[in-house]
Amino acid sequence: MTILCRFGLLSISKACSHKGLFNVALRTISVSSTQKTRLAEVGKLETPKSQGKYETGQLFLHRVFGYRGIILFPWAARVYDRDIPNNSKNVEANADSNHPPSSKEVQRKTHTFYQVLIDQRDCPYIRAQTEAVTFLGNQESSRSLYAIPGLDYVAHEDILPYLASERTPLQHELFDKFLAFNPEKETFEAQDTLKAWQQKNHPWLELSDVHKETTEGIRVTVIPFYMGCRETPASSVYWWRYCIRLENLGELTVQLRERHWRIFSLSGTLETVRGRGVVGQEPVLSPRLPAFQYSSHVSLQAPSGHMWGTFRMEREDGHTFDCRCPPFSLESKPDTTNEES
């Protein structure tokens, strides 16, 4: 059975749910300037793990976005799912107030996520802004914004492992620096540079909290990250980035039209942000392409705060509704590293 990983990512997800369909050839599509299609073999799918963790060097396809990647290392995250239990009455009552909805009864569980490298050949085809992970690093006594391209965070259930048919299966500028092929085990293993890079940049890379909530079949997942603090003689400004994934779990196509954020700072300020779309786009979530992911940034003049809000969605039949974004904390961390990787 042939798997087409660029234009058939949904068929991958469905086919792999059936037992016995994992030992199959995995191929990708290349399109030339004359629009002729060429198939090139990538490798063979393996059975996904229902228990345990994947090791460093495991190649995979992303179950939702379809890109090729390789695992660098795992993170243990606290997942706060507001759908378990469903306290919708309390949430709706507080959704428009000046305080985030109460999360006292939200169930928390520990779940495995992975730091991964993305094959740069697949980046133009991903419905996700995964081009870079950003953080503040010290350079000559100033805090500058740095970007590490082609990094992503992937949940365990979104990993579709495969065995490569070539020695250099992934194209990324950090691939050869971080990973080396072990011919005895026929796997890729972490080099010392990867271990040192992880230890040095741990505060800015660490995935610790994940927040989820579903409204009328649209699931919103938020992952906040602390980036660092910029200090001047007059003030201190704390920066965070947050990654948001929107996923359509229903059968009707919807489009994101507006966003409405409330940002509360420990200093006592409350900011409201409203605008069209997100990151300059109004993404369409259809059964064929159900998900969209993006990252953005926020700053506060206090070491902590909260964010919450809604996305205005429009269905193909014209019905509009507000999809809730789960409230999440913005917490700073001690500045334990002063060097850029």
Short mmCIF file of C-alpha atoms in Angstrom, two decimals:
data_model
loop_
_atom_site.label_atom_id
_atom_site.label_comp_id
_atom_site.label_asym_id
_atom_site.label_seq_id
_atom_site.Cartn_x
_atom_site.Cartn_y
_atom_site.Cartn_z
CA MET A 1 0.00 0.00 0.00
CA THR A 2 1.46 3.37 -1.06
CA ILE A 3 1.17 6.34 1.32
CA LEU A 4 1.39 9.87 -0.12
CA CYS A 5 2.55 12.02 2.78
CA ARG A 6 2.27 15.51 1.31
CA PHE A 7 -1.19 15.68 -0.19
CA GLY A 8 -2.74 12.67 1.54
CA LEU A 9 -2.06 13.31 5.20
CA LEU A 10 -5.66 12.56 6.22
CA SER A 11 -5.54 9.19 4.49
CA ILE A 12 -2.41 8.43 6.50
CA SER A 13 -4.24 9.10 9.76
CA LYS A 14 -7.21 6.95 8.82
CA ALA A 15 -5.23 4.12 7.26
CA CYS A 16 -2.94 3.81 10.25
CA SER A 17 -5.88 3.29 12.58
CA HIS A 18 -6.37 -0.16 11.08
CA LYS A 19 -4.24 -2.98 12.39
CA GLY A 20 -1.77 -4.50 9.97
CA LEU A 21 -1.28 -1.48 7.69
CA PHE A 22 2.00 -0.23 9.10
CA ASN A 23 4.52 -2.29 7.12
CA VAL A 24 3.93 -0.29 3.98
CA ALA A 25 6.01 1.81 1.65
CA LEU A 26 5.98 5.50 2.52
CA ARG A 27 6.43 7.90 -0.38
CA THR A 28 6.45 11.64 -0.79
CA ILE A 29 5.48 13.82 -3.74
CA SER A 30 7.88 16.16 -5.52
CA VAL A 31 6.48 18.63 -8.02
CA SER A 32 8.76 19.95 -10.77
CA SER A 33 8.53 23.31 -12.52
CA THR A 34 6.51 21.65 -15.26
CA GLN A 35 3.99 20.42 -12.65
CA LYS A 36 4.85 16.77 -13.29
CA THR A 37 4.55 14.58 -10.20
CA ARG A 38 7.40 12.31 -9.12
CA LEU A 39 7.23 9.76 -6.30
CA ALA A 40 10.27 9.15 -4.10
CA GLU A 41 10.36 6.50 -1.39
CA VAL A 42 10.88 7.82 2.13
CA GLY A 43 10.65 4.67 4.25
CA LYS A 44 8.22 2.32 5.98
CA LEU A 45 5.65 3.16 8.63
CA GLU A 46 5.96 1.48 12.01
CA THR A 47 3.27 0.75 14.57
CA PRO A 48 2.67 3.79 16.85
CA LYS A 49 3.34 3.27 20.55
CA SER A 50 0.33 3.25 22.82
CA GLN A 51 2.60 2.93 25.87
CA GLY A 52 6.04 4.32 26.67
CA LYS A 53 8.00 7.04 24.92
CA TYR A 54 9.77 7.46 21.62
CA GLU A 55 13.54 7.78 21.75
CA THR A 56 15.77 10.56 20.45
CA GLY A 57 16.34 10.05 16.73
CA GLN A 58 12.91 8.56 15.95
CA LEU A 59 11.68 9.67 12.53
CA PHE A 60 7.97 10.39 12.22
CA LEU A 61 5.14 11.92 10.23
CA HIS A 62 2.92 14.43 12.01
CA ARG A 63 -0.55 12.88 12.22
CA VAL A 64 -2.38 16.16 11.59
CA PHE A 65 0.01 18.40 9.62
CA GLY A 66 1.70 15.64 7.63
CA TYR A 67 5.29 16.91 7.80
CA ARG A 68 8.39 14.75 8.23
CA GLY A 69 10.32 15.24 11.47
CA ILE A 70 12.73 13.70 13.94
CA ILE A 71 12.48 13.62 17.75
CA LEU A 72 15.12 15.47 19.76
CA PHE A 73 13.88 14.83 23.32
CA PRO A 74 10.65 14.50 25.33
CA TRP A 75 8.91 16.90 27.72
CA ALA A 76 6.52 15.98 30.52
CA ALA A 77 3.67 18.52 30.38
CA ARG A 78 0.75 19.26 32.67
CA VAL A 79 -2.39 19.19 30.51
CA TYR A 80 -5.40 21.18 31.75
CA ASP A 81 -8.44 20.02 29.79
CA ARG A 82 -11.53 22.14 30.47
CA ASP A 83 -13.73 19.53 28.77
CA ILE A 84 -13.01 17.04 31.58
CA PRO A 85 -15.19 17.74 33.47
CA ASN A 86 -17.34 20.11 31.39
CA ASN A 87 -18.09 23.14 33.57
CA SER A 88 -19.60 25.08 30.68
CA LYS A 89 -22.11 27.01 32.80
CA ASN A 90 -19.41 28.46 35.02
CA VAL A 91 -17.18 29.22 32.06
CA GLU A 92 -19.89 31.06 30.14
CA ALA A 93 -20.91 33.08 33.18
CA ASN A 94 -17.40 34.47 33.55
CA ALA A 95 -16.30 34.62 29.91
CA ASP A 96 -16.88 38.37 29.49
CA SER A 97 -15.81 39.50 32.96
CA ASN A 98 -12.58 41.24 33.88
CA HIS A 99 -11.20 38.03 35.35
CA PRO A 100 -10.35 34.71 33.70
CA PRO A 101 -12.90 31.88 34.13
CA SER A 102 -12.31 29.81 37.25
CA SER A 103 -10.13 26.74 36.72
CA LYS A 104 -10.30 25.24 40.22
CA GLU A 105 -12.03 22.07 39.05
CA VAL A 106 -10.21 21.63 35.74
CA GLN A 107 -8.70 18.17 35.55
CA ARG A 108 -4.91 18.04 35.23
CA LYS A 109 -2.97 15.12 33.81
CA THR A 110 0.64 14.54 32.79
CA HIS A 111 1.26 13.91 29.12
CA THR A 112 4.33 13.42 26.90
CA PHE A 113 5.23 15.97 24.24
CA TYR A 114 8.34 16.00 22.06
CA GLN A 115 10.76 18.65 20.87
CA VAL A 116 11.29 17.92 17.18
CA LEU A 117 13.06 19.11 14.05
CA ILE A 118 10.96 19.64 10.91
CA ASP A 119 12.13 18.72 7.43
CA GLN A 120 12.62 22.07 5.70
CA ARG A 121 11.28 20.62 2.43
CA ASP A 122 7.84 20.27 4.05
CA CYS A 123 7.62 23.72 5.66
CA PRO A 124 5.87 25.42 2.68
CA TYR A 125 3.05 22.86 2.86
CA ILE A 126 2.29 22.97 6.60
CA ARG A 127 -0.86 24.69 7.88
CA ALA A 128 1.11 25.80 10.91
CA GLN A 129 3.52 28.58 11.74
CA THR A 130 6.34 26.32 12.87
CA GLU A 131 9.17 28.23 11.21
CA ALA A 132 10.88 29.24 14.45
CA VAL A 133 10.95 29.06 18.24
CA THR A 134 11.85 32.44 19.73
CA PHE A 135 13.53 33.48 22.98
CA LEU A 136 15.54 36.35 24.45
CA GLY A 137 19.27 35.80 24.74
CA ASN A 138 22.08 37.97 26.09
CA GLN A 139 24.41 39.49 23.52
CA GLU A 140 26.88 42.13 24.70
CA SER A 141 24.73 43.00 27.76
CA SER A 142 21.54 43.46 25.72
CA ARG A 143 18.56 41.15 25.39
CA SER A 144 17.95 40.38 21.73
CA LEU A 145 15.28 38.24 20.14
CA TYR A 146 16.60 34.99 18.70
CA ALA A 147 14.80 32.56 16.42
CA ILE A 148 15.58 28.86 15.99
CA PRO A 149 13.98 27.75 12.70
CA GLY A 150 12.18 24.49 12.08
CA LEU A 151 11.37 23.47 15.66
CA ASP A 152 8.01 22.23 16.91
CA TYR A 153 6.35 20.59 19.93
CA VAL A 154 4.36 17.43 19.14
CA ALA A 155 2.01 15.42 21.37
CA HIS A 156 2.66 11.69 21.70
CA GLU A 157 -0.55 10.73 19.89
CA ASP A 158 0.40 12.87 16.87
CA ILE A 159 3.56 10.84 16.19
CA LEU A 160 3.42 8.34 13.28
CA PRO A 161 6.85 6.64 13.44
CA TYR A 162 8.62 5.39 10.36
CA LEU A 163 11.91 3.73 9.40
CA ALA A 164 13.91 5.67 6.82
CA SER A 165 15.29 4.18 3.62
CA GLU A 166 18.18 6.68 3.36
CA ARG A 167 21.10 7.72 5.58
CA THR A 168 20.18 11.43 5.61
CA PRO A 169 16.39 11.36 5.76
CA LEU A 170 15.84 14.91 7.01
CA GLN A 171 16.95 18.29 5.70
CA HIS A 172 17.58 20.79 8.50
CA GLU A 173 20.63 22.88 9.33
CA LEU A 174 20.81 21.43 12.86
CA PHE A 175 20.34 17.78 11.85
CA ASP A 176 24.04 16.86 11.52
CA LYS A 177 25.00 19.01 14.52
CA PHE A 178 22.51 17.36 16.87
CA LEU A 179 22.25 13.77 15.62
CA ALA A 180 24.60 11.04 14.40
CA PHE A 181 23.82 7.70 12.75
CA ASN A 182 24.75 4.57 14.73
CA PRO A 183 25.38 1.82 12.13
CA GLU A 184 25.24 -0.96 14.73
CA LYS A 185 21.75 -0.04 15.95
CA GLU A 186 20.73 1.54 12.61
CA THR A 187 19.28 4.51 14.48
CA PHE A 188 20.12 8.18 14.99
CA GLU A 189 21.46 9.16 18.42
CA ALA A 190 21.99 12.44 20.25
CA GLN A 191 25.40 14.07 19.96
CA ASP A 192 26.96 15.97 22.85
CA THR A 193 26.04 19.24 21.11
CA LEU A 194 22.33 18.39 21.41
CA LYS A 195 22.64 17.58 25.10
CA ALA A 196 24.56 20.80 25.78
CA TRP A 197 22.08 22.85 23.72
CA GLN A 198 19.12 21.40 25.61
CA GLN A 199 20.71 22.08 29.00
CA LYS A 200 21.72 25.66 28.08
CA ASN A 201 18.35 26.68 26.61
CA HIS A 202 16.10 24.63 28.87
CA PRO A 203 14.33 27.65 30.47
CA TRP A 204 13.22 29.02 27.09
CA LEU A 205 12.37 25.71 25.43
CA GLU A 206 10.61 23.92 28.29
CA LEU A 207 7.03 22.91 27.67
CA SER A 208 5.35 22.64 31.07
CA ASP A 209 1.65 23.57 30.73
CA VAL A 210 -0.89 22.79 28.00
CA HIS A 211 -4.47 24.14 28.07
CA LYS A 212 -7.42 22.75 26.06
CA GLU A 213 -11.07 23.65 25.57
CA THR A 214 -13.71 22.74 22.96
CA THR A 215 -16.62 24.92 21.80
CA GLU A 216 -19.17 23.62 19.27
CA GLY A 217 -16.70 21.11 17.88
CA ILE A 218 -13.71 23.48 17.67
CA ARG A 219 -10.88 22.48 19.99
CA VAL A 220 -8.36 25.13 21.04
CA THR A 221 -5.00 24.09 22.49
CA VAL A 222 -2.68 26.70 24.03
CA ILE A 223 0.95 26.24 25.10
CA PRO A 224 2.62 29.26 26.78
CA PHE A 225 6.41 29.71 27.02
CA TYR A 226 8.41 32.21 29.02
CA MET A 227 11.01 33.93 26.81
CA GLY A 228 12.93 36.16 29.21
CA CYS A 229 13.07 39.67 30.64
CA ARG A 230 14.35 42.90 29.13
CA GLU A 231 15.58 45.27 31.81
CA THR A 232 16.23 48.99 31.52
CA PRO A 233 17.01 51.57 34.23
CA ALA A 234 13.35 52.63 34.08
CA SER A 235 11.50 49.31 33.89
CA SER A 236 11.50 45.55 33.41
CA VAL A 237 9.52 43.98 30.56
CA TYR A 238 8.73 40.26 30.69
CA TRP A 239 8.06 38.39 27.44
CA TRP A 240 6.16 35.22 26.60
CA ARG A 241 5.31 33.42 23.39
CA TYR A 242 2.26 31.21 23.06
CA CYS A 243 1.44 28.54 20.54
CA ILE A 244 -2.22 28.05 19.60
CA ARG A 245 -3.68 25.13 17.65
CA LEU A 246 -7.26 25.26 16.37
CA GLU A 247 -8.80 21.96 15.28
CA ASN A 248 -12.20 21.29 13.74
CA LEU A 249 -13.61 18.06 15.19
CA GLY A 250 -16.92 18.35 13.30
CA GLU A 251 -18.15 17.81 9.76
CA LEU A 252 -19.00 21.42 8.85
CA THR A 253 -16.34 23.81 7.54
CA VAL A 254 -15.67 26.89 9.69
CA GLN A 255 -13.55 30.00 9.23
CA LEU A 256 -11.88 32.11 11.90
CA ARG A 257 -12.99 35.73 11.50
CA GLU A 258 -11.97 37.65 14.65
CA ARG A 259 -9.99 37.33 17.85
CA HIS A 260 -10.74 38.92 21.23
CA TRP A 261 -8.10 38.76 23.97
CA ARG A 262 -7.99 39.98 27.56
CA ILE A 263 -4.54 40.26 29.16
CA PHE A 264 -4.29 40.79 32.91
CA SER A 265 -0.99 41.78 34.53
CA LEU A 266 -0.01 41.29 38.16
CA SER A 267 0.64 45.03 38.20
CA GLY A 268 -3.14 45.49 38.03
CA THR A 269 -3.59 46.43 34.37
CA LEU A 270 -6.16 44.81 32.07
CA GLU A 271 -5.68 45.09 28.31
CA THR A 272 -8.22 44.19 25.63
CA VAL A 273 -7.09 43.21 22.14
CA ARG A 274 -9.57 42.75 19.30
CA GLY A 275 -8.93 42.32 15.58
CA ARG A 276 -9.51 40.43 12.36
CA GLY A 277 -8.14 36.90 12.07
CA VAL A 278 -4.85 35.77 13.57
CA VAL A 279 -1.30 36.54 12.35
CA GLY A 280 -2.78 38.23 9.29
CA GLN A 281 -4.86 35.21 8.26
CA GLU A 282 -8.47 34.01 8.52
CA PRO A 283 -7.85 30.26 8.32
CA VAL A 284 -10.50 27.83 7.09
CA LEU A 285 -10.91 24.60 9.08
CA SER A 286 -12.50 21.89 6.93
CA PRO A 287 -12.88 18.11 7.33
CA ARG A 288 -10.07 17.73 4.76
CA LEU A 289 -7.75 20.30 6.40
CA PRO A 290 -9.05 20.47 9.98
CA ALA A 291 -6.24 22.20 11.86
CA PHE A 292 -4.27 25.44 11.95
CA GLN A 293 -1.44 26.38 14.32
CA TYR A 294 0.31 29.67 14.99
CA SER A 295 2.52 31.44 17.53
CA SER A 296 2.45 34.97 18.90
CA HIS A 297 4.02 37.03 21.68
CA VAL A 298 2.91 39.11 24.65
CA SER A 299 4.78 41.32 27.13
CA LEU A 300 3.98 42.53 30.64
CA GLN A 301 5.61 44.96 33.03
CA ALA A 302 5.13 42.40 35.79
CA PRO A 303 6.56 38.89 36.32
CA SER A 304 3.19 37.17 35.91
CA GLY A 305 -0.34 37.53 34.57
CA HIS A 306 -3.18 35.77 32.76
CA MET A 307 -4.64 35.64 29.25
CA TRP A 308 -8.03 34.47 28.04
CA GLY A 309 -10.35 35.21 25.15
CA THR A 310 -12.47 34.02 22.23
CA PHE A 311 -12.26 33.43 18.49
CA ARG A 312 -15.25 34.43 16.38
CA MET A 313 -15.95 31.53 14.00
CA GLU A 314 -18.25 31.42 10.97
CA ARG A 315 -19.69 28.17 9.60
CA GLU A 316 -20.28 27.54 5.92
CA ASP A 317 -24.03 27.96 6.52
CA GLY A 318 -23.42 31.51 7.86
CA HIS A 319 -23.84 30.67 11.57
CA THR A 320 -21.33 32.51 13.79
CA PHE A 321 -20.26 31.66 17.34
CA ASP A 322 -17.53 32.51 19.83
CA CYS A 323 -15.02 29.73 20.37
CA ARG A 324 -13.46 29.99 23.82
CA CYS A 325 -9.70 30.03 24.29
CA PRO A 326 -8.88 28.45 27.65
CA PRO A 327 -7.39 30.87 30.21
CA PHE A 328 -3.71 30.36 30.84
CA SER A 329 -1.10 31.77 33.20
CA LEU A 330 1.93 33.81 32.20
CA GLU A 331 4.64 32.93 34.70
CA SER A 332 8.27 34.08 34.62
CA LYS A 333 11.29 31.98 35.61
CA PRO A 334 14.68 32.73 37.14
CA ASP A 335 17.19 33.82 34.51
CA THR A 336 19.60 30.87 34.81
CA THR A 337 21.37 31.28 31.46
CA ASN A 338 22.97 34.32 29.95
CA GLU A 339 24.26 32.88 26.73
CA GLU A 340 22.71 32.26 23.35
CA SER A 341 23.09 28.80 21.83
#
